[in-house]
Amino acid sequence: MLTPMSETQVKQQNTAAFYGQSVASFAVALGAVGLGILYLDADAWVRGFLAIAVLYLTTSAFTLAKVIRDRQEAGQIVSRVDQARLEKLLAEHDPFQKPKI
């Protein structure tokens, strides 16, 4: 029997250590770029432009990652539904049953 999509749970594949490492790496990278822009030997408007560019790039990267993740999750749900239908057909199929004429 198929379960409703609201009950379908996706297994988390990342460990807490990987998640923590990713967050720390992002924080260090963003901090390093921020400090680099802050101490850059340039006018304030150049530093401001670079800061806005970094923020725009960061938000764009988050949006792209979310879109890719959502598309992958949608594909997994469709794949699971197709797999469940196939399993149901195989379970109901009796290869030894005489064909009806």
mmCIF file of C-alpha atoms in Angstrom:
data_model
loop_
_atom_site.group_PDB
_atom_site.id
_atom_site.type_symbol
_atom_site.label_atom_id
_atom_site.label_comp_id
_atom_site.label_asym_id
_atom_site.label_seq_id
_atom_site.Cartn_x
_atom_site.Cartn_y
_atom_site.Cartn_z
ATOM 1 C CA MET A 1 0.000 0.000 0.000
ATOM 2 C CA LEU A 2 1.267 3.463 -0.859
ATOM 3 C CA THR A 3 1.736 5.912 1.971
ATOM 4 C CA PRO A 4 0.706 9.532 1.541
ATOM 5 C CA MET A 5 3.494 11.891 0.553
ATOM 6 C CA SER A 6 3.129 13.756 3.848
ATOM 7 C CA GLU A 7 4.292 10.626 5.682
ATOM 8 C CA THR A 8 7.219 9.958 3.355
ATOM 9 C CA GLN A 9 10.449 10.579 5.212
ATOM 10 C CA VAL A 10 13.735 11.170 3.457
ATOM 11 C CA LYS A 11 16.765 9.686 5.180
ATOM 12 C CA GLN A 12 19.337 12.250 6.228
ATOM 13 C CA GLN A 13 22.625 11.262 4.659
ATOM 14 C CA ASN A 14 24.918 13.841 6.270
ATOM 15 C CA THR A 15 26.413 13.378 9.710
ATOM 16 C CA ALA A 16 26.402 16.072 12.371
ATOM 17 C CA ALA A 17 30.188 16.367 12.009
ATOM 18 C CA PHE A 18 29.901 17.056 8.281
ATOM 19 C CA TYR A 19 27.201 19.641 8.915
ATOM 20 C CA GLY A 20 29.332 21.341 11.584
ATOM 21 C CA GLN A 21 32.390 21.324 9.337
ATOM 22 C CA SER A 22 30.382 22.865 6.508
ATOM 23 C CA VAL A 23 29.023 25.639 8.720
ATOM 24 C CA ALA A 24 32.467 26.365 10.179
ATOM 25 C CA SER A 25 34.060 26.392 6.740
ATOM 26 C CA PHE A 26 31.435 28.807 5.446
ATOM 27 C CA ALA A 27 31.877 31.100 8.456
ATOM 28 C CA VAL A 28 35.679 31.141 8.103
ATOM 29 C CA ALA A 29 35.499 31.820 4.356
ATOM 30 C CA LEU A 30 32.959 34.618 4.710
ATOM 31 C CA GLY A 31 34.907 36.124 7.612
ATOM 32 C CA ALA A 32 38.187 35.990 5.690
ATOM 33 C CA VAL A 33 36.653 37.706 2.669
ATOM 34 C CA GLY A 34 35.047 40.307 4.945
ATOM 35 C CA LEU A 35 38.360 41.051 6.651
ATOM 36 C CA GLY A 36 40.112 41.178 3.301
ATOM 37 C CA ILE A 37 37.631 43.735 2.031
ATOM 38 C CA LEU A 38 37.803 45.720 5.283
ATOM 39 C CA TYR A 39 41.597 46.019 5.184
ATOM 40 C CA LEU A 40 41.838 46.479 1.415
ATOM 41 C CA ASP A 41 43.910 49.495 0.426
ATOM 42 C CA ALA A 42 41.153 51.121 -1.633
ATOM 43 C CA ASP A 43 38.494 53.796 -1.366
ATOM 44 C CA ALA A 44 35.406 53.184 0.735
ATOM 45 C CA TRP A 45 33.145 52.935 -2.319
ATOM 46 C CA VAL A 46 35.329 50.137 -3.767
ATOM 47 C CA ARG A 47 35.181 48.214 -0.484
ATOM 48 C CA GLY A 48 31.419 48.790 -0.328
ATOM 49 C CA PHE A 49 30.983 47.520 -3.874
ATOM 50 C CA LEU A 50 33.000 44.390 -3.117
ATOM 51 C CA ALA A 51 31.038 43.787 0.104
ATOM 52 C CA ILE A 52 27.718 44.016 -1.752
ATOM 53 C CA ALA A 53 29.078 41.722 -4.472
ATOM 54 C CA VAL A 54 30.082 39.119 -1.864
ATOM 55 C CA LEU A 55 26.654 39.298 -0.217
ATOM 56 C CA TYR A 56 24.931 38.926 -3.592
ATOM 57 C CA LEU A 57 27.128 35.974 -4.504
ATOM 58 C CA THR A 58 26.458 34.341 -1.126
ATOM 59 C CA THR A 59 22.668 34.667 -1.374
ATOM 60 C CA SER A 60 22.763 33.434 -4.981
ATOM 61 C CA ALA A 61 24.767 30.381 -3.917
ATOM 62 C CA PHE A 62 22.227 29.571 -1.173
ATOM 63 C CA THR A 63 19.351 29.944 -3.639
ATOM 64 C CA LEU A 64 21.054 27.708 -6.203
ATOM 65 C CA ALA A 65 21.764 25.051 -3.566
ATOM 66 C CA LYS A 66 18.114 25.112 -2.448
ATOM 67 C CA VAL A 67 16.802 24.799 -6.008
ATOM 68 C CA ILE A 68 19.114 21.853 -6.712
ATOM 69 C CA ARG A 69 18.113 20.161 -3.447
ATOM 70 C CA ASP A 70 14.385 20.676 -4.112
ATOM 71 C CA ARG A 71 14.692 19.231 -7.621
ATOM 72 C CA GLN A 72 16.598 16.213 -6.294
ATOM 73 C CA GLU A 73 14.028 15.597 -3.544
ATOM 74 C CA ALA A 74 11.170 15.826 -6.049
ATOM 75 C CA GLY A 75 12.931 13.235 -8.205
ATOM 76 C CA GLN A 76 13.341 10.935 -5.210
ATOM 77 C CA ILE A 77 9.621 11.115 -4.385
ATOM 78 C CA VAL A 78 8.611 10.304 -7.969
ATOM 79 C CA SER A 79 11.141 7.479 -8.025
ATOM 80 C CA ARG A 80 9.741 6.039 -4.799
ATOM 81 C CA VAL A 81 6.171 6.155 -6.106
ATOM 82 C CA ASP A 82 7.240 4.396 -9.312
ATOM 83 C CA GLN A 83 9.154 1.802 -7.276
ATOM 84 C CA ALA A 84 6.112 1.152 -5.068
ATOM 85 C CA ARG A 85 3.887 0.686 -8.134
ATOM 86 C CA LEU A 86 6.353 -1.752 -9.654
ATOM 87 C CA GLU A 87 6.586 -3.732 -6.414
ATOM 88 C CA LYS A 88 2.784 -3.914 -6.235
ATOM 89 C CA LEU A 89 2.548 -5.188 -9.822
ATOM 90 C CA LEU A 90 5.245 -7.784 -9.188
ATOM 91 C CA ALA A 91 3.574 -8.931 -5.957
ATOM 92 C CA GLU A 92 0.208 -9.357 -7.713
ATOM 93 C CA HIS A 93 1.645 -11.130 -10.764
ATOM 94 C CA ASP A 94 1.319 -14.907 -10.758
ATOM 95 C CA PRO A 95 3.487 -16.435 -13.505
ATOM 96 C CA PHE A 96 1.790 -19.831 -13.091
ATOM 97 C CA GLN A 97 -1.751 -18.587 -13.645
ATOM 98 C CA LYS A 98 -3.388 -19.759 -16.872
ATOM 99 C CA PRO A 99 -4.074 -16.945 -19.322
ATOM 100 C CA LYS A 100 -7.767 -16.087 -19.718
ATOM 101 C CA ILE A 101 -9.098 -16.410 -23.230
#
